């Protein structure tokens, strides 16, 4: 059976970050991945002890500030981001909380570019979630990155 956090195009409630405290925990204690069109914050969840191994699903959140435009523009950015995440969610199997913070360029960039950047972010998160991929000495860097 395939593990999925989406049903009929909607994220399950259990696959979303919903509370302010959850977002703050990711911002304060998590790591960052900087992309061209977004910044991705992520934090591995240690408190999750899944019954079946497939129950450890990622939880996703989006923050789109007023600086990015009016409500119509912000909602358009969120819709595009959600679809890009939905297209790549199967590649992320770690129990992790992820917050996407798009930049202004996310409004106008081609959707395929946005989708590829989300895929790169998920790859970095997946690599950092494995024990051999964790680089404890540098909390803001990806493994293998130069100074």
Short mmCIF file of C-alpha atoms in Angstrom, two decimals:
data_model
loop_
_atom_site.label_atom_id
_atom_site.label_comp_id
_atom_site.label_asym_id
_atom_site.label_seq_id
_atom_site.Cartn_x
_atom_site.Cartn_y
_atom_site.Cartn_z
CA UNK A 1 0.00 0.00 0.00
CA UNK A 2 1.34 3.45 -0.91
CA UNK A 3 1.73 6.01 1.88
CA UNK A 4 0.10 9.31 1.09
CA UNK A 5 -0.71 12.45 3.02
CA UNK A 6 -3.23 13.65 0.44
CA UNK A 7 -6.76 12.52 -0.22
CA UNK A 8 -8.43 13.73 -3.41
CA UNK A 9 -6.06 16.65 -3.77
CA UNK A 10 -6.34 17.86 -0.16
CA UNK A 11 -3.79 17.49 2.59
CA UNK A 12 -4.96 15.47 5.56
CA UNK A 13 -5.22 17.38 8.79
CA UNK A 14 -2.48 15.16 10.24
CA UNK A 15 -0.15 16.20 7.39
CA UNK A 16 -0.35 19.93 8.19
CA UNK A 17 1.23 22.20 10.71
CA UNK A 18 -1.75 24.00 12.23
CA UNK A 19 -0.74 25.79 15.42
CA UNK A 20 1.44 28.83 15.93
CA UNK A 21 3.52 26.89 18.47
CA UNK A 22 4.30 24.20 15.88
CA UNK A 23 5.58 26.82 13.43
CA UNK A 24 7.62 28.55 16.13
CA UNK A 25 9.24 25.27 17.19
CA UNK A 26 10.38 24.66 13.60
CA UNK A 27 11.69 28.24 13.26
CA UNK A 28 13.54 28.24 16.60
CA UNK A 29 14.93 24.70 16.75
CA UNK A 30 15.01 23.60 13.13
CA UNK A 31 17.42 23.84 10.25
CA UNK A 32 17.15 25.94 7.10
CA UNK A 33 17.54 25.26 3.43
CA UNK A 34 17.84 28.36 1.25
CA UNK A 35 16.56 28.15 -2.30
CA UNK A 36 16.26 30.71 -5.07
CA UNK A 37 12.51 31.18 -4.63
CA UNK A 38 11.91 29.99 -1.07
CA UNK A 39 13.42 29.30 2.31
CA UNK A 40 12.56 25.94 3.83
CA UNK A 41 12.70 25.37 7.58
CA UNK A 42 12.61 21.80 8.85
CA UNK A 43 12.83 19.94 12.13
CA UNK A 44 13.02 16.21 12.68
CA UNK A 45 10.29 14.95 15.01
CA UNK A 46 11.70 12.81 17.81
CA UNK A 47 8.43 12.51 19.72
CA UNK A 48 6.86 10.33 17.02
CA UNK A 49 6.82 6.61 17.68
CA UNK A 50 4.80 5.21 14.78
CA UNK A 51 3.02 1.89 15.07
CA UNK A 52 3.63 0.88 11.46
CA UNK A 53 6.78 2.40 9.89
CA UNK A 54 4.67 4.12 7.23
CA UNK A 55 2.77 6.15 9.85
CA UNK A 56 5.68 8.59 10.30
CA UNK A 57 4.59 11.15 7.73
CA UNK A 58 5.94 14.65 7.25
CA UNK A 59 3.86 17.62 8.33
CA UNK A 60 3.89 20.65 6.04
CA UNK A 61 3.18 24.33 6.70
CA UNK A 62 3.27 27.49 4.59
CA UNK A 63 3.92 31.07 5.64
CA UNK A 64 3.20 33.77 3.10
CA UNK A 65 3.57 37.24 4.60
CA UNK A 66 1.71 40.38 3.62
CA UNK A 67 4.89 41.73 2.10
CA UNK A 68 4.31 39.37 -0.85
CA UNK A 69 1.11 41.13 -1.91
CA UNK A 70 -2.59 41.28 -1.25
CA UNK A 71 -4.72 38.32 -0.27
CA UNK A 72 -5.30 37.27 -3.89
CA UNK A 73 -1.55 37.14 -4.62
CA UNK A 74 -0.74 35.42 -1.32
CA UNK A 75 -3.40 32.76 -1.90
CA UNK A 76 -2.14 32.19 -5.44
CA UNK A 77 1.39 31.64 -4.07
CA UNK A 78 0.05 29.20 -1.45
CA UNK A 79 -1.90 27.25 -4.08
CA UNK A 80 1.17 26.95 -6.30
CA UNK A 81 3.35 25.92 -3.34
CA UNK A 82 0.82 23.32 -2.16
CA UNK A 83 0.67 21.77 -5.62
CA UNK A 84 4.47 21.68 -5.90
CA UNK A 85 4.67 19.99 -2.50
CA UNK A 86 1.89 17.56 -3.40
CA UNK A 87 3.78 16.56 -6.56
CA UNK A 88 6.93 15.71 -4.56
CA UNK A 89 5.59 14.56 -1.20
CA UNK A 90 6.10 10.86 -1.92
CA UNK A 91 9.88 11.41 -1.95
CA UNK A 92 9.90 12.58 1.69
CA UNK A 93 9.53 9.66 4.08
CA UNK A 94 11.06 11.10 7.25
CA UNK A 95 9.06 12.16 10.31
CA UNK A 96 9.77 15.84 9.89
CA UNK A 97 7.98 19.18 10.21
CA UNK A 98 8.58 21.44 7.19
CA UNK A 99 7.68 25.12 6.78
CA UNK A 100 7.92 26.75 3.35
CA UNK A 101 8.50 30.49 3.28
CA UNK A 102 8.32 31.65 -0.37
CA UNK A 103 10.06 34.74 -1.70
CA UNK A 104 8.50 37.33 -4.01
CA UNK A 105 9.91 35.59 -7.05
CA UNK A 106 7.66 32.57 -6.32
CA UNK A 107 4.73 34.58 -7.73
CA UNK A 108 6.03 34.72 -11.27
CA UNK A 109 8.46 31.84 -11.67
CA UNK A 110 7.49 28.92 -13.92
CA UNK A 111 5.69 26.20 -12.01
CA UNK A 112 8.17 23.54 -13.15
CA UNK A 113 10.98 25.57 -11.56
CA UNK A 114 9.03 25.83 -8.32
CA UNK A 115 8.33 22.09 -8.36
CA UNK A 116 12.03 21.31 -8.96
CA UNK A 117 13.08 23.55 -6.09
CA UNK A 118 10.66 21.79 -3.72
CA UNK A 119 12.09 18.46 -4.92
CA UNK A 120 15.64 19.68 -4.15
CA UNK A 121 14.56 20.81 -0.69
CA UNK A 122 12.95 17.42 0.01
CA UNK A 123 16.13 15.67 -1.13
CA UNK A 124 18.23 17.73 1.28
CA UNK A 125 15.77 17.09 4.13
CA UNK A 126 15.72 13.36 3.40
CA UNK A 127 19.54 13.21 3.34
CA UNK A 128 19.78 15.10 6.64
CA UNK A 129 17.18 12.86 8.26
CA UNK A 130 19.26 9.72 7.85
CA UNK A 131 21.84 9.05 10.61
CA UNK A 132 24.78 9.03 8.19
CA UNK A 133 23.57 12.26 6.55
CA UNK A 134 23.33 14.29 9.74
CA UNK A 135 25.98 16.96 10.07
CA UNK A 136 25.73 18.06 13.71
CA UNK A 137 28.64 20.48 13.52
CA UNK A 138 26.95 22.94 11.17
CA UNK A 139 23.23 23.45 11.81
CA UNK A 140 22.61 25.78 8.87
CA UNK A 141 24.47 23.87 6.15
CA UNK A 142 23.72 20.91 4.00
CA UNK A 143 26.06 17.91 4.20
CA UNK A 144 28.90 18.19 1.75
CA UNK A 145 28.61 21.94 1.30
CA UNK A 146 31.77 24.01 1.14
CA UNK A 147 32.52 26.79 3.61
#
